[in-house]
Amino acid sequence: MKILITGAGGQLGYDLARVFATTNYEVSTWTKEQMDVGNEQQVIDILLRERPDTVIHAAAYTNVDKAETETVLAYQVNAFGSLHIAKVCKKIGAKLVYVSTDYVFDGTKGSPYAEEDTTNPSNAYGRSKLLGEKFVQTTCSKHFIVRTSWLYGSKGNNFVTKILEKAQAGEPLTIVDDQFGSPTYTLDLAIFIRELIETDRYGIYHASNQGMCSRHAFACEILRIAQLAHIKLCPVHSDVFPLPAIRPMYSVLEHKAMVKNGFSPLRDWKSALHYFFQVVYAAD
Ligand SMILES: NC(=O)c1ccc[n+]([C@@H]2O[C@H](COP(=O)([O-])OP(=O)(O)OC[C@H]3O[C@@H](n4cnc5c(N)ncnc54)[C@H](OP(=O)(O)O)[C@@H]3O)[C@@H](O)[C@H]2O)c1
């Protein structure tokens, strides 16, 4: 069995490569420099040559704020790049995992979003990812759409690394306390994806670490575990911090499809964060 991973230079791609390196799968990893998913001919050439049994498509344009102005590029990568991949997967009969986002929801529901809930993205990034979902669903029947949220891992810039950098630099920390979601550790997500592709239980899955918190509570926990709890964290409302892209205020995901299809839920977000610090962050 051969697995091809896109976006291997990103934080999820990095942990996917680590997880699959410990299996008997033959693994082929591709960074943006090696394969630009927006370049259809390049995607066709590489996938036809590699002929993977499964493609895990973790590449994406992920700058949520810049996507408001670089909208064409966001669509080129997230929507049309995914279409390019889906078309070749269909042609070669490969399974396709498309990693999507909680930002396909508008955040107004007030309780956790199930897979079948109505999507209504509030920003260009979310709209481009949602169109990617539609392309994958309508092009390649052997698809898994995995929506996740608030990712962090040992590679790349994320909320955890930004909080630590600011705290260590002695910068004031002002964090919004009215946006709620579920922080998710990329290693846990990668392990779930490994389990998923061993099945043919296709469809949409919500996969995030269990539990929920505000951005402010997430930051407090990061500082507590990093033994920086003495650093002052100031909670503020989102309207104090106007950003180019509107974020959903509540994007907690319910894991209905995981439970229905017999998968174990991911551990709770505090345990995952603790593990990340104690075992991984220190060692990497
Ligand atoms: N990060 C989150 O909080 C979050 C939340 C929900 C869902 N997701 C989804 O989870 C997946 C993984 O996200 P992540 O956090 O690992 O993102 P990431 O660290 O930004 O990784 C994405 C990777 O895709 C690459 N990429 C960008 N444009 C590309 C192109 N045209 N062709 C090929 N590769 C390209 C990026 O390269 P460069 O860095 O060089 O541009 C980067 O290495 C994405 O589908 C994302 O939409 C992320």
mmCIF file of C-alpha atoms and ligand atoms in Angstrom:
data_model
loop_
_atom_site.group_PDB
_atom_site.id
_atom_site.type_symbol
_atom_site.label_atom_id
_atom_site.label_comp_id
_atom_site.label_asym_id
_atom_site.label_seq_id
_atom_site.Cartn_x
_atom_site.Cartn_y
_atom_site.Cartn_z
ATOM 1 C CA MET A 1 0.000 0.000 0.000
ATOM 2 C CA LYS A 2 1.337 3.360 -1.006
ATOM 3 C CA ILE A 3 0.337 6.648 0.658
ATOM 4 C CA LEU A 4 0.977 10.040 -0.874
ATOM 5 C CA ILE A 5 0.902 13.071 1.451
ATOM 6 C CA THR A 6 0.523 16.643 0.152
ATOM 7 C CA GLY A 7 1.490 19.641 2.262
ATOM 8 C CA ALA A 8 4.315 17.655 3.862
ATOM 9 C CA GLY A 9 6.070 20.903 4.812
ATOM 10 C CA GLY A 10 3.132 21.952 7.016
ATOM 11 C CA GLN A 11 2.384 21.095 10.620
ATOM 12 C CA LEU A 12 -0.148 18.316 9.928
ATOM 13 C CA GLY A 13 1.860 16.996 6.965
ATOM 14 C CA TYR A 14 4.900 16.694 9.212
ATOM 15 C CA ASP A 15 3.060 14.569 11.788
ATOM 16 C CA LEU A 16 1.354 12.497 9.077
ATOM 17 C CA ALA A 17 4.792 11.650 7.709
ATOM 18 C CA ARG A 18 5.962 10.717 11.215
ATOM 19 C CA VAL A 19 2.946 8.506 11.886
ATOM 20 C CA PHE A 20 3.146 6.678 8.566
ATOM 21 C CA ALA A 21 6.916 6.222 8.882
ATOM 22 C CA THR A 22 6.208 3.734 11.677
ATOM 23 C CA THR A 23 3.924 1.587 9.489
ATOM 24 C CA ASN A 24 4.442 -0.834 6.618
ATOM 25 C CA TYR A 25 3.020 1.660 4.143
ATOM 26 C CA GLU A 26 5.238 3.003 1.420
ATOM 27 C CA VAL A 27 5.111 6.764 1.987
ATOM 28 C CA SER A 28 5.654 9.494 -0.576
ATOM 29 C CA THR A 29 5.676 13.062 0.818
ATOM 30 C CA TRP A 30 5.358 16.259 -1.207
ATOM 31 C CA THR A 31 6.015 19.837 -0.141
ATOM 32 C CA LYS A 32 4.743 22.910 -2.002
ATOM 33 C CA GLU A 33 8.111 23.293 -3.685
ATOM 34 C CA GLN A 34 7.922 19.713 -5.006
ATOM 35 C CA MET A 35 4.254 19.774 -6.034
ATOM 36 C CA ASP A 36 2.113 22.883 -6.341
ATOM 37 C CA VAL A 37 -1.434 21.538 -6.095
ATOM 38 C CA GLY A 38 -2.668 24.592 -7.998
ATOM 39 C CA ASN A 39 -0.693 23.375 -11.027
ATOM 40 C CA GLU A 40 -2.971 20.755 -12.578
ATOM 41 C CA GLN A 41 -0.439 19.294 -14.985
ATOM 42 C CA GLN A 42 2.110 18.860 -12.201
ATOM 43 C CA VAL A 43 -0.489 17.107 -10.040
ATOM 44 C CA ILE A 44 -1.456 14.795 -12.905
ATOM 45 C CA ASP A 45 2.168 13.961 -13.760
ATOM 46 C CA ILE A 46 3.176 13.212 -10.157
ATOM 47 C CA LEU A 47 0.099 11.234 -9.152
ATOM 48 C CA LEU A 48 0.056 9.159 -12.351
ATOM 49 C CA ARG A 49 3.716 8.367 -11.864
ATOM 50 C CA GLU A 50 3.430 7.606 -8.125
ATOM 51 C CA ARG A 51 0.078 5.748 -8.389
ATOM 52 C CA PRO A 52 -0.687 5.843 -4.634
ATOM 53 C CA ASP A 53 -3.473 3.738 -3.143
ATOM 54 C CA THR A 54 -4.378 6.676 -0.877
ATOM 55 C CA VAL A 55 -3.748 10.406 -1.079
ATOM 56 C CA ILE A 56 -3.823 12.416 2.139
ATOM 57 C CA HIS A 57 -4.317 15.975 1.007
ATOM 58 C CA ALA A 58 -3.055 18.212 3.824
ATOM 59 C CA ALA A 59 -1.756 21.028 1.608
ATOM 60 C CA ALA A 60 -3.718 24.246 1.865
ATOM 61 C CA TYR A 61 -3.548 27.991 1.765
ATOM 62 C CA THR A 62 -4.021 28.561 5.513
ATOM 63 C CA ASN A 63 -3.516 32.296 6.073
ATOM 64 C CA VAL A 64 -7.076 33.122 7.137
ATOM 65 C CA ASP A 65 -6.613 36.908 7.173
ATOM 66 C CA LYS A 66 -4.582 37.206 3.982
ATOM 67 C CA ALA A 67 -7.193 35.064 2.182
ATOM 68 C CA GLU A 68 -9.508 38.087 2.343
ATOM 69 C CA THR A 69 -7.248 39.890 -0.139
ATOM 70 C CA GLU A 70 -5.426 36.941 -1.758
ATOM 71 C CA THR A 71 -8.771 35.311 -2.448
ATOM 72 C CA VAL A 72 -7.922 34.084 -5.929
ATOM 73 C CA LEU A 73 -4.853 32.286 -4.615
ATOM 74 C CA ALA A 74 -6.821 30.785 -1.705
ATOM 75 C CA TYR A 75 -9.367 29.353 -4.171
ATOM 76 C CA GLN A 76 -6.640 28.211 -6.561
ATOM 77 C CA VAL A 77 -5.044 26.134 -3.805
ATOM 78 C CA ASN A 78 -7.917 25.107 -1.524
ATOM 79 C CA ALA A 79 -10.695 24.610 -4.049
ATOM 80 C CA PHE A 80 -9.114 24.000 -7.463
ATOM 81 C CA GLY A 81 -5.987 22.320 -6.073
ATOM 82 C CA SER A 82 -8.267 19.825 -4.326
ATOM 83 C CA LEU A 83 -10.234 19.331 -7.542
ATOM 84 C CA HIS A 84 -7.020 18.533 -9.413
ATOM 85 C CA ILE A 85 -6.132 15.916 -6.823
ATOM 86 C CA ALA A 86 -9.657 14.463 -6.701
ATOM 87 C CA LYS A 87 -9.763 14.021 -10.492
ATOM 88 C CA VAL A 88 -6.574 11.965 -10.553
ATOM 89 C CA CYS A 89 -7.633 9.947 -7.479
ATOM 90 C CA LYS A 90 -10.812 9.001 -9.307
ATOM 91 C CA LYS A 91 -8.830 8.050 -12.409
ATOM 92 C CA ILE A 92 -6.408 5.776 -10.538
ATOM 93 C CA GLY A 93 -8.985 4.474 -8.032
ATOM 94 C CA ALA A 94 -7.182 5.942 -5.023
ATOM 95 C CA LYS A 95 -8.826 6.809 -1.734
ATOM 96 C CA LEU A 96 -8.674 10.529 -0.935
ATOM 97 C CA VAL A 97 -8.520 12.207 2.460
ATOM 98 C CA TYR A 98 -9.294 15.917 2.247
ATOM 99 C CA VAL A 99 -8.505 17.836 5.433
ATOM 100 C CA SER A 100 -11.057 20.577 5.996
ATOM 101 C CA THR A 101 -11.958 23.043 8.694
ATOM 102 C CA ASP A 102 -14.417 24.150 11.373
ATOM 103 C CA TYR A 103 -14.439 27.493 9.491
ATOM 104 C CA VAL A 104 -16.993 26.043 7.044
ATOM 105 C CA PHE A 105 -19.509 26.910 9.806
ATOM 106 C CA ASP A 106 -20.593 30.419 10.770
ATOM 107 C CA GLY A 107 -20.380 29.774 14.515
ATOM 108 C CA THR A 108 -23.897 30.899 15.373
ATOM 109 C CA LYS A 109 -25.356 27.493 16.335
ATOM 110 C CA GLY A 110 -24.351 27.739 19.995
ATOM 111 C CA SER A 111 -23.815 23.979 20.386
ATOM 112 C CA PRO A 112 -21.355 21.548 18.751
ATOM 113 C CA TYR A 113 -21.623 21.191 14.975
ATOM 114 C CA ALA A 114 -22.424 17.746 13.588
ATOM 115 C CA GLU A 115 -21.240 16.616 10.164
ATOM 116 C CA GLU A 116 -24.652 17.142 8.574
ATOM 117 C CA ASP A 117 -25.187 20.669 9.941
ATOM 118 C CA THR A 118 -25.615 23.482 7.444
ATOM 119 C CA THR A 119 -22.365 25.070 6.366
ATOM 120 C CA ASN A 120 -22.114 28.841 5.990
ATOM 121 C CA PRO A 121 -18.528 30.107 6.093
ATOM 122 C CA SER A 122 -17.964 33.679 7.251
ATOM 123 C CA ASN A 123 -14.645 34.258 5.510
ATOM 124 C CA ALA A 124 -12.865 33.659 2.199
ATOM 125 C CA TYR A 125 -10.654 30.884 3.614
ATOM 126 C CA GLY A 126 -13.729 28.972 4.839
ATOM 127 C CA ARG A 127 -15.515 29.455 1.506
ATOM 128 C CA SER A 128 -12.484 28.220 -0.438
ATOM 129 C CA LYS A 129 -12.169 25.134 1.810
ATOM 130 C CA LEU A 130 -15.893 24.426 1.480
ATOM 131 C CA LEU A 131 -15.685 24.550 -2.313
ATOM 132 C CA GLY A 132 -12.769 22.106 -2.010
ATOM 133 C CA GLU A 133 -15.094 19.792 -0.049
ATOM 134 C CA LYS A 134 -17.770 20.027 -2.752
ATOM 135 C CA PHE A 135 -15.241 19.282 -5.501
ATOM 136 C CA VAL A 136 -13.928 16.260 -3.610
ATOM 137 C CA GLN A 137 -17.443 14.944 -2.859
ATOM 138 C CA THR A 138 -18.637 15.246 -6.433
ATOM 139 C CA THR A 139 -15.458 13.999 -8.117
ATOM 140 C CA CYS A 140 -14.050 11.087 -6.125
ATOM 141 C CA SER A 141 -16.457 8.646 -4.463
ATOM 142 C CA LYS A 142 -13.722 7.084 -2.307
ATOM 143 C CA HIS A 143 -13.333 10.214 -0.175
ATOM 144 C CA PHE A 144 -12.950 11.025 3.483
ATOM 145 C CA ILE A 145 -13.509 14.683 4.387
ATOM 146 C CA VAL A 146 -11.932 15.329 7.789
ATOM 147 C CA ARG A 147 -12.905 18.641 9.373
ATOM 148 C CA THR A 148 -10.699 19.710 12.235
ATOM 149 C CA SER A 149 -10.025 22.839 14.305
ATOM 150 C CA TRP A 150 -7.387 24.993 16.019
ATOM 151 C CA LEU A 151 -4.422 22.828 14.984
ATOM 152 C CA TYR A 152 -1.040 22.939 16.661
ATOM 153 C CA GLY A 153 1.995 20.698 16.409
ATOM 154 C CA SER A 154 5.740 20.769 16.702
ATOM 155 C CA LYS A 155 6.297 22.131 13.182
ATOM 156 C CA GLY A 156 5.368 25.618 12.122
ATOM 157 C CA ASN A 157 3.662 28.642 13.568
ATOM 158 C CA ASN A 158 0.486 28.138 15.519
ATOM 159 C CA PHE A 159 -1.353 29.555 18.504
ATOM 160 C CA VAL A 160 0.805 27.618 20.993
ATOM 161 C CA THR A 161 4.113 28.760 19.537
ATOM 162 C CA LYS A 162 2.880 32.359 19.196
ATOM 163 C CA ILE A 163 1.762 32.515 22.844
ATOM 164 C CA LEU A 164 5.077 31.071 23.993
ATOM 165 C CA GLU A 165 7.115 33.455 21.842
ATOM 166 C CA LYS A 166 5.247 36.483 23.141
ATOM 167 C CA ALA A 167 5.400 35.304 26.756
ATOM 168 C CA GLN A 168 9.127 34.599 26.538
ATOM 169 C CA ALA A 169 9.743 37.996 24.909
ATOM 170 C CA GLY A 170 7.862 39.620 27.788
ATOM 171 C CA GLU A 171 5.256 41.042 25.390
ATOM 172 C CA PRO A 172 1.803 41.827 26.795
ATOM 173 C CA LEU A 173 -0.698 39.087 26.088
ATOM 174 C CA THR A 174 -4.197 40.190 25.209
ATOM 175 C CA ILE A 175 -6.341 37.270 24.097
ATOM 176 C CA VAL A 176 -9.969 37.066 23.022
ATOM 177 C CA ASP A 177 -12.262 35.297 25.448
ATOM 178 C CA ASP A 178 -15.416 35.120 23.325
ATOM 179 C CA GLN A 179 -14.289 32.666 20.609
ATOM 180 C CA PHE A 180 -14.807 29.015 21.486
ATOM 181 C CA GLY A 181 -13.413 25.910 19.827
ATOM 182 C CA SER A 182 -11.375 22.755 20.347
ATOM 183 C CA PRO A 183 -7.572 22.881 20.163
ATOM 184 C CA THR A 184 -6.327 19.836 18.270
ATOM 185 C CA TYR A 185 -2.903 18.252 18.308
ATOM 186 C CA THR A 186 -1.723 17.320 14.801
ATOM 187 C CA LEU A 187 -0.235 14.017 15.982
ATOM 188 C CA ASP A 188 -3.613 12.852 17.345
ATOM 189 C CA LEU A 189 -5.291 13.863 14.110
ATOM 190 C CA ALA A 190 -2.650 12.038 12.045
ATOM 191 C CA ILE A 191 -3.199 8.855 14.076
ATOM 192 C CA PHE A 192 -6.953 9.080 13.462
ATOM 193 C CA ILE A 193 -6.357 9.548 9.717
ATOM 194 C CA ARG A 194 -4.175 6.422 9.713
ATOM 195 C CA GLU A 195 -7.051 4.444 11.260
ATOM 196 C CA LEU A 196 -9.556 5.973 8.864
ATOM 197 C CA ILE A 197 -7.771 5.071 5.648
ATOM 198 C CA GLU A 198 -7.625 1.427 6.672
ATOM 199 C CA THR A 199 -11.411 1.359 6.204
ATOM 200 C CA ASP A 200 -13.831 2.099 3.407
ATOM 201 C CA ARG A 201 -16.182 4.051 5.676
ATOM 202 C CA TYR A 202 -16.204 7.068 3.400
ATOM 203 C CA GLY A 203 -17.862 10.409 4.157
ATOM 204 C CA ILE A 204 -17.486 13.495 6.310
ATOM 205 C CA TYR A 205 -15.826 13.222 9.736
ATOM 206 C CA HIS A 206 -15.361 15.800 12.459
ATOM 207 C CA ALA A 207 -12.069 15.121 14.225
ATOM 208 C CA SER A 208 -10.792 17.338 17.024
ATOM 209 C CA ASN A 209 -9.504 16.776 20.526
ATOM 210 C CA GLN A 210 -12.420 16.459 22.931
ATOM 211 C CA GLY A 211 -13.674 19.311 25.059
ATOM 212 C CA MET A 212 -13.739 23.009 24.285
ATOM 213 C CA CYS A 213 -12.393 26.313 25.538
ATOM 214 C CA SER A 214 -12.064 29.970 24.670
ATOM 215 C CA ARG A 215 -8.881 31.272 23.065
ATOM 216 C CA HIS A 216 -8.112 32.918 26.398
ATOM 217 C CA ALA A 217 -8.546 29.650 28.346
ATOM 218 C CA PHE A 218 -6.339 27.899 25.765
ATOM 219 C CA ALA A 219 -3.623 30.522 26.300
ATOM 220 C CA CYS A 220 -3.919 30.191 30.112
ATOM 221 C CA GLU A 221 -3.418 26.432 29.855
ATOM 222 C CA ILE A 222 -0.390 26.860 27.561
ATOM 223 C CA LEU A 223 1.252 29.238 30.054
ATOM 224 C CA ARG A 224 0.354 26.983 32.994
ATOM 225 C CA ILE A 225 1.937 23.891 31.424
ATOM 226 C CA ALA A 226 4.959 25.885 30.253
ATOM 227 C CA GLN A 227 5.387 27.118 33.843
ATOM 228 C CA LEU A 228 4.825 30.695 32.722
ATOM 229 C CA ALA A 229 1.605 31.160 34.669
ATOM 230 C CA HIS A 230 3.013 34.319 36.280
ATOM 231 C CA ILE A 231 2.731 36.088 32.901
ATOM 232 C CA LYS A 232 -0.328 38.294 32.811
ATOM 233 C CA LEU A 233 -3.003 37.420 30.270
ATOM 234 C CA CYS A 234 -5.614 40.021 29.555
ATOM 235 C CA PRO A 235 -8.998 38.744 28.267
ATOM 236 C CA VAL A 236 -10.720 40.932 25.667
ATOM 237 C CA HIS A 237 -13.714 40.753 23.346
ATOM 238 C CA SER A 238 -13.161 40.112 19.637
ATOM 239 C CA ASP A 239 -14.385 43.560 18.650
ATOM 240 C CA VAL A 240 -11.335 45.032 20.430
ATOM 241 C CA PHE A 241 -9.173 43.086 17.956
ATOM 242 C CA PRO A 242 -10.672 43.667 14.514
ATOM 243 C CA LEU A 243 -9.009 41.321 12.024
ATOM 244 C CA PRO A 244 -9.507 41.211 8.236
ATOM 245 C CA ALA A 245 -11.328 37.839 8.400
ATOM 246 C CA ILE A 246 -14.393 37.215 10.555
ATOM 247 C CA ARG A 247 -13.961 34.133 12.771
ATOM 248 C CA PRO A 248 -16.812 31.912 13.957
ATOM 249 C CA MET A 249 -17.491 32.640 17.634
ATOM 250 C CA TYR A 250 -18.288 29.006 18.396
ATOM 251 C CA SER A 251 -16.900 26.258 16.176
ATOM 252 C CA VAL A 252 -16.818 23.218 18.447
ATOM 253 C CA LEU A 253 -17.229 20.022 16.406
ATOM 254 C CA GLU A 254 -19.394 17.071 17.435
ATOM 255 C CA HIS A 255 -17.848 13.711 16.529
ATOM 256 C CA LYS A 256 -20.939 11.852 15.412
ATOM 257 C CA ALA A 257 -19.459 10.062 12.400
ATOM 258 C CA MET A 258 -16.453 8.823 14.397
ATOM 259 C CA VAL A 259 -18.713 7.290 17.021
ATOM 260 C CA LYS A 260 -21.175 5.858 14.470
ATOM 261 C CA ASN A 261 -18.371 4.202 12.514
ATOM 262 C CA GLY A 262 -16.658 2.710 15.568
ATOM 263 C CA PHE A 263 -13.611 4.979 15.843
ATOM 264 C CA SER A 264 -12.285 5.996 19.247
ATOM 265 C CA PRO A 265 -12.597 9.709 19.925
ATOM 266 C CA LEU A 266 -9.412 11.739 20.232
ATOM 267 C CA ARG A 267 -8.245 12.391 23.800
ATOM 268 C CA ASP A 268 -9.326 15.588 25.521
ATOM 269 C CA TRP A 269 -7.555 18.797 24.539
ATOM 270 C CA LYS A 270 -5.824 19.395 27.880
ATOM 271 C CA SER A 271 -4.280 15.898 27.946
ATOM 272 C CA ALA A 272 -3.121 16.317 24.352
ATOM 273 C CA LEU A 273 -1.558 19.710 25.116
ATOM 274 C CA HIS A 274 0.129 18.312 28.184
ATOM 275 C CA TYR A 275 1.559 15.403 26.179
ATOM 276 C CA PHE A 276 2.714 17.808 23.470
ATOM 277 C CA PHE A 277 4.708 19.829 25.997
ATOM 278 C CA GLN A 278 6.086 17.010 28.124
ATOM 279 C CA VAL A 279 7.020 14.556 25.405
ATOM 280 C CA VAL A 280 7.227 16.277 22.085
ATOM 281 C CA TYR A 281 7.977 19.984 22.409
ATOM 282 C CA ALA A 282 10.896 19.365 24.722
ATOM 283 C CA ALA A 283 12.386 16.702 22.455
ATOM 284 C CA ASP A 284 11.931 18.352 19.021
HETATM 285 N N1 LIG B 1 -4.096 25.270 11.221
HETATM 286 C C1 LIG B 1 -5.332 25.150 11.691
HETATM 287 O O1 LIG B 1 -5.666 25.646 12.776
HETATM 288 C C2 LIG B 1 -6.355 24.372 10.898
HETATM 289 C C3 LIG B 1 -7.656 24.280 11.415
HETATM 290 C C4 LIG B 1 -8.588 23.550 10.689
HETATM 291 C C5 LIG B 1 -8.234 22.928 9.508
HETATM 292 N N2 LIG B 1 -6.975 23.053 9.020
HETATM 293 C C6 LIG B 1 -6.644 22.371 7.767
HETATM 294 O O2 LIG B 1 -5.717 21.362 8.087
HETATM 295 C C7 LIG B 1 -4.828 21.154 6.990
HETATM 296 C C8 LIG B 1 -3.391 21.221 7.482
HETATM 297 O O3 LIG B 1 -3.180 22.524 8.018
HETATM 298 P P1 LIG B 1 -1.815 22.938 8.700
HETATM 299 O O4 LIG B 1 -2.151 23.613 9.967
HETATM 300 O O5 LIG B 1 -0.849 21.791 8.688
HETATM 301 O O6 LIG B 1 -1.342 24.064 7.675
HETATM 302 P P2 LIG B 1 0.111 24.535 7.303
HETATM 303 O O7 LIG B 1 1.063 24.269 8.413
HETATM 304 O O8 LIG B 1 -0.028 25.921 6.767
HETATM 305 O O9 LIG B 1 0.469 23.524 6.114
HETATM 306 C C9 LIG B 1 -0.090 23.635 4.847
HETATM 307 C C10 LIG B 1 1.010 23.321 3.864
HETATM 308 O O10 LIG B 1 0.478 23.451 2.533
HETATM 309 C C11 LIG B 1 1.461 24.102 1.767
HETATM 310 N N3 LIG B 1 0.892 24.733 0.586
HETATM 311 C C12 LIG B 1 0.395 25.984 0.446
HETATM 312 N N4 LIG B 1 0.059 26.193 -0.842
HETATM 313 C C13 LIG B 1 0.352 25.063 -1.518
HETATM 314 C C14 LIG B 1 0.263 24.675 -2.871
HETATM 315 N N5 LIG B 1 -0.194 25.521 -3.820
HETATM 316 N N6 LIG B 1 0.639 23.426 -3.217
HETATM 317 C C15 LIG B 1 1.134 22.579 -2.294
HETATM 318 N N7 LIG B 1 1.271 22.886 -1.003
HETATM 319 C C16 LIG B 1 0.878 24.121 -0.616
HETATM 320 C C17 LIG B 1 2.066 25.128 2.709
HETATM 321 O O11 LIG B 1 3.288 25.585 2.222
HETATM 322 P P3 LIG B 1 3.801 27.069 2.628
HETATM 323 O O12 LIG B 1 3.746 27.144 4.120
HETATM 324 O O13 LIG B 1 5.169 27.138 2.051
HETATM 325 O O14 LIG B 1 2.833 28.029 1.987
HETATM 326 C C18 LIG B 1 2.203 24.294 3.971
HETATM 327 O O15 LIG B 1 3.403 23.572 3.991
HETATM 328 C C19 LIG B 1 -5.213 22.197 5.938
HETATM 329 O O16 LIG B 1 -6.071 21.601 5.006
HETATM 330 C C20 LIG B 1 -5.976 23.240 6.722
HETATM 331 O O17 LIG B 1 -6.904 23.915 5.901
HETATM 332 C C21 LIG B 1 -6.024 23.763 9.693
#
